[in-house]
Coordinates of C-alpha atoms in Angstrom, one line a residue:
M1 CA 23.1 48.1 41.3
A2 CA 24.2 44.7 39.7
E3 CA 23.6 44.8 36.1
Q4 CA 20.4 43.8 34.6
I5 CA 19.8 41.1 32.5
T6 CA 16.3 40.3 30.4
G7 CA 14.7 36.7 30.9
A8 CA 14.7 36.6 26.7
R9 CA 18.7 37.5 27.0
F10 CA 19.3 34.8 30.7
L11 CA 17.3 32.0 28.4
A12 CA 20.2 32.8 25.5
E13 CA 23.1 32.9 27.6
A14 CA 22.0 29.9 29.6
L15 CA 21.2 27.6 26.9
R16 CA 24.0 28.4 24.5
G17 CA 26.6 27.6 27.9
Q18 CA 25.0 23.9 27.9
S19 CA 25.9 23.8 24.2
V20 CA 22.6 24.3 22.7
D21 CA 23.2 25.5 18.8
H22 CA 20.3 24.8 17.9
V23 CA 16.1 25.0 18.7
F24 CA 12.9 24.1 17.1
F25 CA 9.6 25.8 17.5
V26 CA 6.3 27.2 16.1
D27 CA 5.3 31.0 16.4
A28 CA 4.5 32.9 18.1
I29 CA 7.0 31.7 21.5
L30 CA 9.5 33.5 23.3
R31 CA 10.0 35.9 19.9
R32 CA 12.6 38.2 22.0
A33 CA 14.9 35.4 23.2
L34 CA 14.6 34.2 19.7
I35 CA 16.1 37.0 18.7
E36 CA 19.1 36.6 21.6
F37 CA 19.3 32.9 20.3
E38 CA 20.6 34.6 16.6
A39 CA 23.0 36.8 18.5
L40 CA 24.6 33.9 20.5
G41 CA 24.6 32.1 17.1
I42 CA 21.7 29.7 18.0
V43 CA 20.1 28.4 15.6
R44 CA 16.5 28.7 15.2
V45 CA 14.9 26.2 13.2
M46 CA 10.8 26.9 12.5
A47 CA 8.3 24.1 12.0
H48 CA 5.4 24.0 10.3
T49 CA 4.1 21.8 13.2
E50 CA 4.6 21.6 17.1
K51 CA 4.6 17.6 16.6
A52 CA 8.0 18.1 13.8
A53 CA 9.5 20.7 16.1
A54 CA 9.4 17.9 18.9
Y55 CA 10.2 15.4 16.5
M56 CA 13.2 17.5 15.4
A57 CA 14.3 17.8 19.1
D58 CA 14.2 14.6 19.8
G59 CA 16.7 13.7 16.8
Y60 CA 18.6 15.7 17.4
A61 CA 19.3 14.8 21.3
R62 CA 19.3 11.0 20.1
V63 CA 22.2 11.7 17.7
G64 CA 23.6 14.9 19.7
G65 CA 23.0 12.9 23.2
R66 CA 22.5 16.4 24.3
P67 CA 19.0 17.7 24.8
G68 CA 16.8 19.1 22.2
I69 CA 14.8 22.1 23.1
C70 CA 11.3 22.4 21.2
M71 CA 8.9 25.5 21.8
A72 CA 5.1 26.5 21.0
Q73 CA 2.9 29.0 22.2
S74 CA 0.0 28.6 24.7
V75 CA -2.4 27.4 21.7
G76 CA 0.2 24.8 20.3
A77 CA 1.1 23.3 23.6
A78 CA -0.9 20.1 23.0
N79 CA 0.4 19.4 20.0
L80 CA 3.5 19.9 21.4
G81 CA 3.0 17.6 24.3
A82 CA 1.9 14.7 22.1
G83 CA 5.2 15.2 19.9
L84 CA 6.8 14.2 23.2
Q85 CA 5.3 10.7 23.4
D86 CA 7.9 9.1 20.9
P87 CA 11.0 10.8 22.6
F88 CA 9.4 9.6 25.7
L89 CA 9.1 6.2 24.4
A90 CA 12.6 5.9 23.3
R91 CA 14.0 7.6 26.5
S92 CA 14.9 10.8 24.2
P93 CA 16.2 14.5 26.7
V94 CA 13.7 16.8 25.0
I95 CA 13.0 19.7 27.0
A96 CA 9.6 21.5 26.0
L97 CA 9.0 25.4 26.8
T98 CA 5.6 26.6 26.2
G99 CA 3.6 29.6 26.7
R100 CA 0.6 30.3 28.8
K101 CA -1.8 32.8 29.4
P102 CA -1.9 34.6 32.7
P103 CA -3.6 33.5 35.6
F104 CA -6.6 36.0 35.6
F105 CA -7.3 34.0 32.0
Q106 CA -7.4 30.8 33.6
H107 CA -10.8 28.6 33.4
R108 CA -12.6 32.0 32.7
N109 CA -13.0 30.6 28.9
A110 CA -10.0 32.6 27.4
Y111 CA -9.4 32.5 23.6
Q112 CA -7.7 28.8 22.7
E113 CA -6.9 28.3 26.5
I114 CA -6.9 24.7 28.2
E115 CA -5.2 23.1 30.6
H116 CA -1.6 22.6 30.0
G117 CA -1.1 19.8 32.6
P118 CA -2.7 16.7 31.4
P119 CA -1.2 16.7 27.6
F120 CA 1.9 16.4 29.2
A121 CA 1.5 14.0 31.9
A122 CA 1.5 10.9 30.0
T123 CA 4.9 12.0 27.8
T124 CA 7.4 14.0 30.8
K125 CA 8.8 12.7 33.3
F126 CA 8.8 16.2 35.1
A127 CA 6.7 19.5 34.3
A128 CA 6.5 23.0 36.4
R129 CA 5.1 26.1 35.6
V130 CA 7.0 29.2 35.4
D131 CA 4.8 31.9 36.9
E132 CA 7.3 34.4 38.3
P133 CA 10.9 35.6 36.5
A134 CA 12.7 34.5 39.1
Q135 CA 11.6 30.8 39.1
L136 CA 13.3 30.6 35.2
G137 CA 16.9 29.7 36.8
P138 CA 16.0 27.3 39.4
M139 CA 13.4 25.3 36.8
L140 CA 15.4 25.7 33.6
A141 CA 18.2 23.7 35.5
Q142 CA 16.2 21.9 37.0
A143 CA 15.0 21.0 33.9
F144 CA 17.9 19.7 32.3
R145 CA 18.9 18.0 35.4
E146 CA 15.9 15.7 35.1
A147 CA 15.8 15.6 31.5
T148 CA 20.0 13.9 31.6
T149 CA 19.7 11.7 34.7
G150 CA 18.6 8.3 35.7
S151 CA 16.4 7.0 32.7
P152 CA 16.7 10.5 30.2
R153 CA 13.5 11.6 29.0
P154 CA 11.3 15.2 28.0
V155 CA 10.4 17.6 30.7
H156 CA 8.3 20.7 30.0
L157 CA 8.1 24.1 31.8
D158 CA 5.0 26.2 31.2
L159 CA 6.1 29.9 30.9
A160 CA 4.1 32.3 32.2
G161 CA 2.8 34.5 29.2
L162 CA 1.2 33.9 25.9
Q163 CA 4.1 33.7 24.1
G164 CA 6.4 33.7 27.3
E165 CA 6.4 37.4 27.1
A166 CA 5.8 37.8 31.0
I167 CA 8.8 35.7 31.5
E168 CA 11.1 36.7 29.1
T169 CA 10.2 40.8 29.3
A170 CA 11.4 40.7 33.0
Q171 CA 14.9 41.8 34.1
F172 CA 16.9 40.8 37.3
P173 CA 20.1 40.7 38.5
A174 CA 21.3 37.4 38.2
L175 CA 19.9 33.8 37.7
P176 CA 21.0 30.6 39.0
V177 CA 22.4 28.7 35.7
P178 CA 22.1 25.3 34.3
E179 CA 25.2 23.3 35.5
P180 CA 27.4 22.5 33.0
R181 CA 27.7 18.4 33.8
F182 CA 24.1 18.5 32.8
V183 CA 25.1 18.9 29.1
A184 CA 25.4 15.3 28.0
A185 CA 22.8 12.6 29.1
P186 CA 23.0 10.3 30.6
A187 CA 24.7 13.0 33.1
F188 CA 26.2 10.2 35.2
R189 CA 27.7 6.7 34.7
I190 CA 26.8 4.4 37.5
V191 CA 28.7 1.8 38.6
P192 CA 28.0 -1.6 39.2
D193 CA 28.0 -3.1 42.5
P194 CA 30.5 -5.7 42.5
A195 CA 28.5 -8.1 44.1
A196 CA 26.0 -8.4 41.5
I197 CA 28.1 -8.3 39.0
A198 CA 29.6 -11.7 40.4
A199 CA 26.3 -13.2 41.4
A200 CA 25.3 -12.4 37.4
A201 CA 28.9 -13.8 36.3
A202 CA 28.2 -17.1 38.6
A203 CA 25.0 -17.6 36.3
I204 CA 26.6 -17.0 32.8
D205 CA 29.9 -19.5 33.4
R206 CA 26.8 -21.6 34.8
A207 CA 24.7 -21.2 31.2
G208 CA 25.7 -23.1 28.4
R209 CA 23.9 -20.9 25.3
P210 CA 23.7 -17.1 26.6
L211 CA 22.2 -14.5 24.1
I212 CA 23.0 -10.6 25.0
V213 CA 20.0 -8.3 24.2
C214 CA 21.0 -4.6 23.6
G215 CA 18.0 -1.8 23.6
W216 CA 18.6 2.0 22.6
G217 CA 19.7 2.3 26.1
A218 CA 23.2 0.8 25.3
V219 CA 23.9 2.9 22.3
Q220 CA 22.9 5.9 24.3
A221 CA 25.5 4.8 26.8
G222 CA 28.3 4.6 24.1
A223 CA 28.3 1.1 25.1
Q224 CA 29.4 -0.9 21.7
D225 CA 32.6 -1.6 22.4
A226 CA 32.2 -2.8 26.1
I227 CA 29.3 -5.1 24.7
R228 CA 31.3 -6.2 21.5
A229 CA 34.4 -7.9 23.9
L230 CA 31.5 -9.2 26.6
A231 CA 30.1 -11.0 23.3
E232 CA 33.7 -12.3 21.9
S233 CA 35.0 -13.4 25.3
L234 CA 31.8 -15.1 25.8
D235 CA 31.5 -16.6 22.3
A236 CA 27.8 -15.2 22.5
P237 CA 25.3 -13.8 19.7
V238 CA 24.0 -10.9 20.4
A239 CA 20.7 -9.4 19.3
T240 CA 18.8 -6.1 19.3
A241 CA 15.7 -4.1 19.7
L242 CA 15.2 -2.0 16.8
G243 CA 16.4 0.8 18.9
G244 CA 19.7 -1.5 19.7
R245 CA 20.8 -2.1 16.1
S246 CA 23.7 0.8 16.2
I247 CA 25.1 -1.9 18.8
L248 CA 27.3 -4.1 16.6
P249 CA 27.8 -4.4 12.8
T250 CA 25.5 -6.3 10.9
G251 CA 27.9 -8.0 9.5
H252 CA 29.8 -9.1 12.8
R253 CA 30.0 -13.2 13.5
L254 CA 28.0 -12.7 16.7
A255 CA 25.3 -10.1 15.0
L256 CA 22.4 -11.6 15.1
G257 CA 19.9 -9.2 14.4
V258 CA 16.7 -7.9 15.5
I259 CA 14.0 -10.0 17.4
G260 CA 10.8 -10.1 18.7
T261 CA 7.8 -8.6 16.8
Y262 CA 10.2 -6.7 13.8
S263 CA 12.3 -9.5 13.5
A264 CA 13.1 -12.1 10.3
P265 CA 12.0 -15.2 11.6
Y266 CA 15.4 -16.9 12.3
A267 CA 16.2 -14.6 14.9
N268 CA 13.4 -15.6 17.4
R269 CA 14.0 -19.5 16.6
V270 CA 17.2 -19.0 17.8
A271 CA 16.6 -16.5 21.2
R272 CA 14.2 -19.3 21.9
E273 CA 17.0 -21.5 22.4
A274 CA 19.1 -19.7 24.5
D275 CA 19.2 -20.4 28.7
L276 CA 20.4 -17.3 29.8
V277 CA 19.5 -14.0 28.5
I278 CA 21.7 -10.9 29.2
Y279 CA 19.5 -7.2 29.0
L280 CA 21.4 -4.5 28.7
G281 CA 20.0 -1.0 28.2
S282 CA 16.9 -2.9 26.8
G283 CA 13.5 -2.4 28.2
V284 CA 12.0 -6.3 28.5
G285 CA 8.4 -4.6 27.0
D286 CA 6.1 -6.8 24.4
Q287 CA 7.8 -6.2 21.3
V288 CA 11.3 -7.1 22.1
T289 CA 9.8 -10.3 23.7
L290 CA 7.2 -11.0 21.9
D291 CA 4.5 -10.2 23.9
W292 CA 6.7 -12.2 26.5
T293 CA 6.4 -15.3 24.7
L294 CA 9.7 -15.1 23.7
H295 CA 12.2 -17.0 26.2
R296 CA 11.1 -20.7 27.5
P297 CA 9.8 -20.9 30.7
G298 CA 12.7 -20.9 33.1
T299 CA 15.0 -19.2 31.1
A300 CA 18.0 -17.6 33.8
A301 CA 17.6 -13.7 32.9
I302 CA 19.7 -10.8 33.7
Q303 CA 19.7 -7.1 33.5
A304 CA 21.5 -3.9 33.6
D305 CA 20.0 -0.6 33.5
I306 CA 19.9 3.6 34.8
D307 CA 16.7 2.8 35.7
P308 CA 15.9 1.2 38.9
A309 CA 12.2 1.4 37.8
E310 CA 13.2 -1.0 35.1
L311 CA 15.2 -3.7 36.7
G312 CA 13.3 -6.5 37.7
R313 CA 10.2 -5.5 35.6
N314 CA 8.8 -8.3 33.2
L315 CA 11.8 -10.5 34.3
P316 CA 10.7 -11.4 38.1
G317 CA 13.8 -13.7 39.7
G318 CA 16.1 -13.0 37.5
H319 CA 19.6 -10.5 38.5
V320 CA 19.6 -7.0 38.5
I321 CA 22.3 -4.7 37.8
L322 CA 21.5 -0.7 38.7
A323 CA 24.6 0.8 36.4
D324 CA 25.5 2.2 33.6
P325 CA 24.9 -0.3 30.6
G326 CA 28.9 -0.3 29.4
L327 CA 30.4 0.0 32.4
A328 CA 28.1 -3.7 33.3
A329 CA 29.0 -5.3 30.3
A330 CA 32.8 -4.2 30.7
A331 CA 32.5 -5.6 34.3
L332 CA 30.7 -8.6 33.4
A333 CA 33.7 -9.2 30.7
N334 CA 36.3 -8.9 33.5
A335 CA 34.1 -11.4 36.0
V336 CA 33.6 -14.4 33.0
A337 CA 35.3 -17.1 32.0
P338 CA 36.5 -16.7 28.1
R339 CA 35.0 -19.2 25.9
A340 CA 36.7 -20.6 23.1
A341 CA 34.5 -20.9 20.0
T342 CA 31.1 -22.6 21.0
A343 CA 28.6 -24.6 18.7
W344 CA 25.9 -21.8 20.0
S345 CA 27.3 -19.5 18.4
R346 CA 27.9 -21.3 15.0
H347 CA 24.4 -22.3 15.0
A348 CA 23.1 -18.8 15.7
A349 CA 25.3 -18.1 12.6
A350 CA 24.4 -20.7 10.5
A351 CA 20.5 -20.0 11.2
R352 CA 21.5 -16.1 10.0
A353 CA 23.3 -17.3 6.8
A354 CA 20.4 -20.0 5.9
W355 CA 18.0 -17.2 6.1
Q356 CA 19.9 -14.5 4.3
D357 CA 20.8 -17.5 1.0
E358 CA 17.0 -17.7 1.3
I359 CA 16.0 -14.0 0.4
A360 CA 19.1 -13.9 -1.7
P361 CA 16.6 -14.0 -5.1
L362 CA 13.9 -11.2 -3.5
L363 CA 17.7 -9.0 -2.7
A364 CA 18.6 -9.1 -6.6
S365 CA 14.9 -9.0 -7.9
D366 CA 14.4 -6.9 -11.3
D367 CA 10.3 -6.5 -10.6
A368 CA 8.7 -3.5 -11.7
P369 CA 7.1 -2.6 -9.3
I370 CA 10.3 -2.6 -7.4
R371 CA 10.3 -5.0 -4.4
P372 CA 10.9 -3.5 -1.2
E373 CA 13.7 -6.0 -0.7
R374 CA 15.6 -5.2 -3.7
L375 CA 15.0 -1.3 -2.0
C376 CA 16.7 -2.6 0.9
A377 CA 19.8 -3.8 -0.4
E378 CA 20.2 -1.6 -3.0
L379 CA 20.2 1.4 0.4
S380 CA 22.8 -1.1 2.0
H381 CA 25.3 -0.4 -0.2
A382 CA 24.9 2.9 -0.7
L383 CA 24.8 4.3 2.7
P384 CA 28.4 5.8 3.8
D385 CA 29.9 4.3 6.6
D386 CA 29.4 7.0 8.8
A387 CA 25.7 7.7 8.0
I388 CA 22.5 7.9 10.4
L389 CA 19.8 6.1 8.7
V390 CA 16.5 7.3 10.2
S391 CA 13.7 4.8 9.9
D392 CA 10.0 5.3 10.4
T393 CA 8.1 3.1 12.5
G394 CA 5.1 0.2 11.3
Y395 CA 6.5 -1.5 7.8
S396 CA 9.5 0.7 7.3
A397 CA 10.3 -0.2 11.0
V398 CA 10.3 -4.1 9.8
W399 CA 11.9 -3.6 6.4
S400 CA 14.9 -1.3 7.7
G401 CA 15.6 -3.6 10.7
T402 CA 15.8 -6.9 8.8
L403 CA 17.3 -6.2 5.5
I404 CA 19.4 -3.0 5.9
D405 CA 22.7 -3.7 6.3
L406 CA 24.6 -1.4 8.4
P407 CA 28.5 -3.3 8.6
S408 CA 29.8 -0.1 9.6
P409 CA 30.3 0.5 13.5
R410 CA 30.6 4.4 12.8
Q411 CA 26.9 4.0 11.1
T412 CA 23.7 4.9 13.4
Y413 CA 20.1 3.3 13.3
L414 CA 17.2 5.6 14.7
R415 CA 14.0 4.2 14.3
A416 CA 10.4 5.6 15.8
A417 CA 9.3 4.5 18.6
G418 CA 5.5 4.3 18.0
S419 CA 4.6 7.6 15.9
L420 CA 3.6 7.2 12.4
G421 CA 6.0 10.4 10.2
W422 CA 8.6 10.9 12.7
S423 CA 11.5 9.8 10.7
F424 CA 11.7 12.9 8.6
P425 CA 11.3 15.6 11.1
A426 CA 13.5 13.9 13.2
A427 CA 16.1 12.9 10.7
I428 CA 16.0 17.1 10.1
G429 CA 17.2 17.4 14.0
A430 CA 20.0 14.8 13.3
K431 CA 21.3 16.5 10.5
C432 CA 21.1 20.0 13.0
A433 CA 23.3 17.6 15.5
A434 CA 25.2 16.1 13.3
P435 CA 25.9 18.3 9.8
H436 CA 29.3 16.7 8.5
R437 CA 27.4 13.0 8.5
P438 CA 25.4 11.8 6.0
V439 CA 21.4 11.4 7.1
V440 CA 19.2 9.0 5.1
V441 CA 15.4 9.1 6.0
F442 CA 13.6 5.5 5.2
C443 CA 9.9 6.0 5.3
G444 CA 7.0 4.8 2.8
D445 CA 4.7 7.3 1.6
G446 CA 1.7 7.1 4.0
G447 CA 4.2 8.2 6.8
F448 CA 6.0 11.1 5.1
Q449 CA 2.5 12.6 4.0
Y450 CA 2.5 13.3 7.4
H451 CA 5.0 16.1 7.6
L452 CA 5.4 16.3 4.1
A453 CA 5.4 20.5 4.9
E454 CA 8.6 20.3 6.7
L455 CA 10.5 19.9 3.2
E456 CA 10.0 23.8 3.0
T457 CA 11.8 23.8 6.5
A458 CA 14.8 21.5 5.3
V459 CA 15.1 23.7 2.1
R460 CA 14.5 27.0 4.0
K461 CA 17.3 26.2 6.2
R462 CA 19.1 24.5 4.3
I463 CA 20.0 21.1 5.7
P464 CA 20.8 18.2 3.6
V465 CA 19.2 15.4 4.3
A466 CA 18.4 12.3 1.8
V467 CA 14.7 11.1 1.9
V468 CA 14.2 7.3 0.4
I469 CA 10.4 6.4 0.1
N470 CA 9.4 2.8 -0.3
D471 CA 6.0 4.3 -2.4
N472 CA 3.7 1.3 -2.4
A473 CA 0.6 3.9 -2.4
S474 CA -0.8 2.6 1.0
F475 CA -0.2 1.5 4.4
A476 CA 0.9 -1.6 3.7
Q477 CA 1.5 -3.4 6.8
G478 CA -2.1 -4.1 7.3
R479 CA -3.0 -4.8 4.0
A480 CA -3.1 -8.5 4.2
A481 CA -5.1 -8.2 7.3
I482 CA -8.2 -6.4 5.9
R483 CA -7.8 -8.8 2.9
R484 CA -7.9 -12.1 5.4
L485 CA -11.0 -10.1 7.7
Y486 CA -13.1 -9.5 4.4
G487 CA -12.9 -13.0 3.4
N488 CA -15.5 -13.6 0.8
R489 CA -17.0 -10.5 1.3
P490 CA -18.2 -8.6 -1.9
G491 CA -16.8 -4.9 -1.0
D492 CA -13.4 -2.5 -1.8
P493 CA -10.2 -3.4 0.8
D494 CA -8.4 -0.9 -0.8
D495 CA -11.0 1.8 0.5
I496 CA -9.6 0.9 4.2
N497 CA -5.8 1.5 3.6
A498 CA -4.3 2.2 -0.1
F499 CA -3.7 5.8 -1.6
T500 CA -3.9 8.0 -4.4
R501 CA -0.4 7.0 -6.2
V502 CA 1.5 10.7 -6.2
D503 CA 4.9 11.8 -7.3
F504 CA 6.5 12.9 -4.6
A505 CA 9.5 13.6 -6.8
A506 CA 7.7 16.2 -8.5
V507 CA 6.6 18.1 -5.3
A508 CA 9.7 18.0 -3.2
R509 CA 10.5 20.0 -6.2
A510 CA 8.0 22.2 -6.3
Y511 CA 9.3 22.9 -2.6
G512 CA 12.4 23.3 -4.4
A513 CA 14.0 20.6 -2.9
E514 CA 15.7 18.3 -5.4
G515 CA 13.6 15.1 -6.4
I516 CA 13.9 11.9 -8.0
R517 CA 11.7 9.3 -9.3
V518 CA 12.7 5.5 -9.8
E519 CA 10.6 2.9 -11.2
H520 CA 13.2 -0.1 -12.4
P521 CA 15.2 -1.0 -10.3
Q522 CA 18.5 -1.0 -12.1
D523 CA 17.9 3.3 -11.8
L524 CA 18.1 2.5 -7.6
A525 CA 21.6 2.5 -7.2
P526 CA 22.5 5.9 -8.9
A527 CA 19.6 8.0 -7.6
L528 CA 20.7 6.9 -3.6
R529 CA 23.8 7.7 -4.8
T530 CA 23.0 11.2 -6.2
A531 CA 20.2 11.7 -3.0
I532 CA 22.7 11.3 -0.4
G533 CA 25.7 12.7 -1.9
A534 CA 23.2 15.7 -2.6
A535 CA 23.9 19.3 -1.1
R536 CA 20.5 19.8 -0.3
V537 CA 17.7 18.2 0.7
T538 CA 16.9 15.4 -2.2
V539 CA 13.8 13.1 -2.2
V540 CA 14.0 9.7 -3.9
D541 CA 10.4 8.1 -4.6
V542 CA 10.7 4.6 -5.5
V543 CA 7.9 3.1 -6.7
T544 CA 7.2 -0.3 -5.0
D545 CA 4.8 -3.1 -5.7
P546 CA 2.7 -3.0 -1.7
V547 CA 1.9 -7.0 -1.9
P548 CA 5.0 -8.2 -1.3
R549 CA 5.2 -9.1 2.4
A550 CA 8.0 -8.2 4.9
P551 CA 10.0 -11.0 7.2
E552 CA 7.4 -12.0 9.3
A553 CA 8.6 -12.7 13.4
W554 CA 8.8 -16.5 14.4
R555 CA 6.2 -17.4 17.4
P556 CA 6.7 -20.6 19.3

């Protein structure tokens, strides 16, 4: 008789076989499997909320380039599904496992039980119920296949049993395991069609002012070298969506910066002048295109993406290339006619230099409360050349996307795809995936308070991330708009978006972390150096002025 294996042991062996070395969860889920994980060296990271567990798995997946695993019991399933919104929007391969009460309990007012399908429908590309133990192997293999192929995105397996116990306690002779080819995302590198490359290259050769635009898909594909070669061959400026900031060092002469909604004003002005836009691994959504107003009507376009559903979306009539962005860039570099230095690239570089000269006094400001510009400048100087910078959404994304320099090709920039509070738990996951790289969080006090309790997680699991808080005691991004709406009307606009001042350094120390409060600009540099080099989680609470406005995008 064949040797029997439990579902719990199978899960542990299958995940370890797929190079999974961390899982993120909220108890109580798959407890027997968690015991088996420990035996096989898989680190168990228990979070305080299901959304935080999802964000940790997301950060782990983005940095590690392989699926991140998050888990929750039946009652936490809806919260876990909500936490998958950010990895879904960011094309991150996250696998969510939940428990579900037995079929006999369904639709009978079972305690804390709802239908799990709807909460996950909008945030996953694949979801399946595992009702029978024999389904576990095929469905787990399919989960890895779905998460890592095509456009990587979250998937969900709903296991029978409140804690998944109906599956993990079952015994069976053997089950199919996930295939090794689905360890990394994207699992397949699609080679571009030579005819599509030839047509796109001809369009590039006709253009006088080509602009390359890169998104997270290009970073995920490891396309940095290929895109740099293409840009240098064309002497073409390289702009990015926020998620694509790691594609080219910010000091490169062809680096234009972030364009779209969260950009510095010069970048959109230059992008508007392009007569050809080459999108590589970037969705053509409202943020990167400034609500689809950034390019002049009739501007030629080329789009390369691994997802055929993205090709031509919002760029009708352009040249489309179904391919890995790096392979597409390399093929284009070989097909186009190389160019000498152009007036176009000099114009773009001059526009950026002029803006940098304009803001230089703010970057050096000695004002107190501290100006956010000075904080960004000091953080630029403090980041090691292999640092991972994890930014929250909203104002944190604007400040970090426009004013924090990333001059080393070894630095990585991660940003929330839209979920405020994402950055801190995501940084915990990122550090788990890259334990030997410094991980730095840039967030506001409003965002940090979403998942403040994960300080305990980082302390308990000895995960040393540096958290830098732009502490302006408000949701400052909306401050000016609220005041405009009030006009001369009497009332209290601060009641809508201002907070009580909190000493987050003291809070961090209460959790057992290190805490540093900074109120004067001259103290920023030593505080940041200490935090980034610390062997335990450290919070730098920087008291900043809520009045200064982040750079605002230029609109046509």
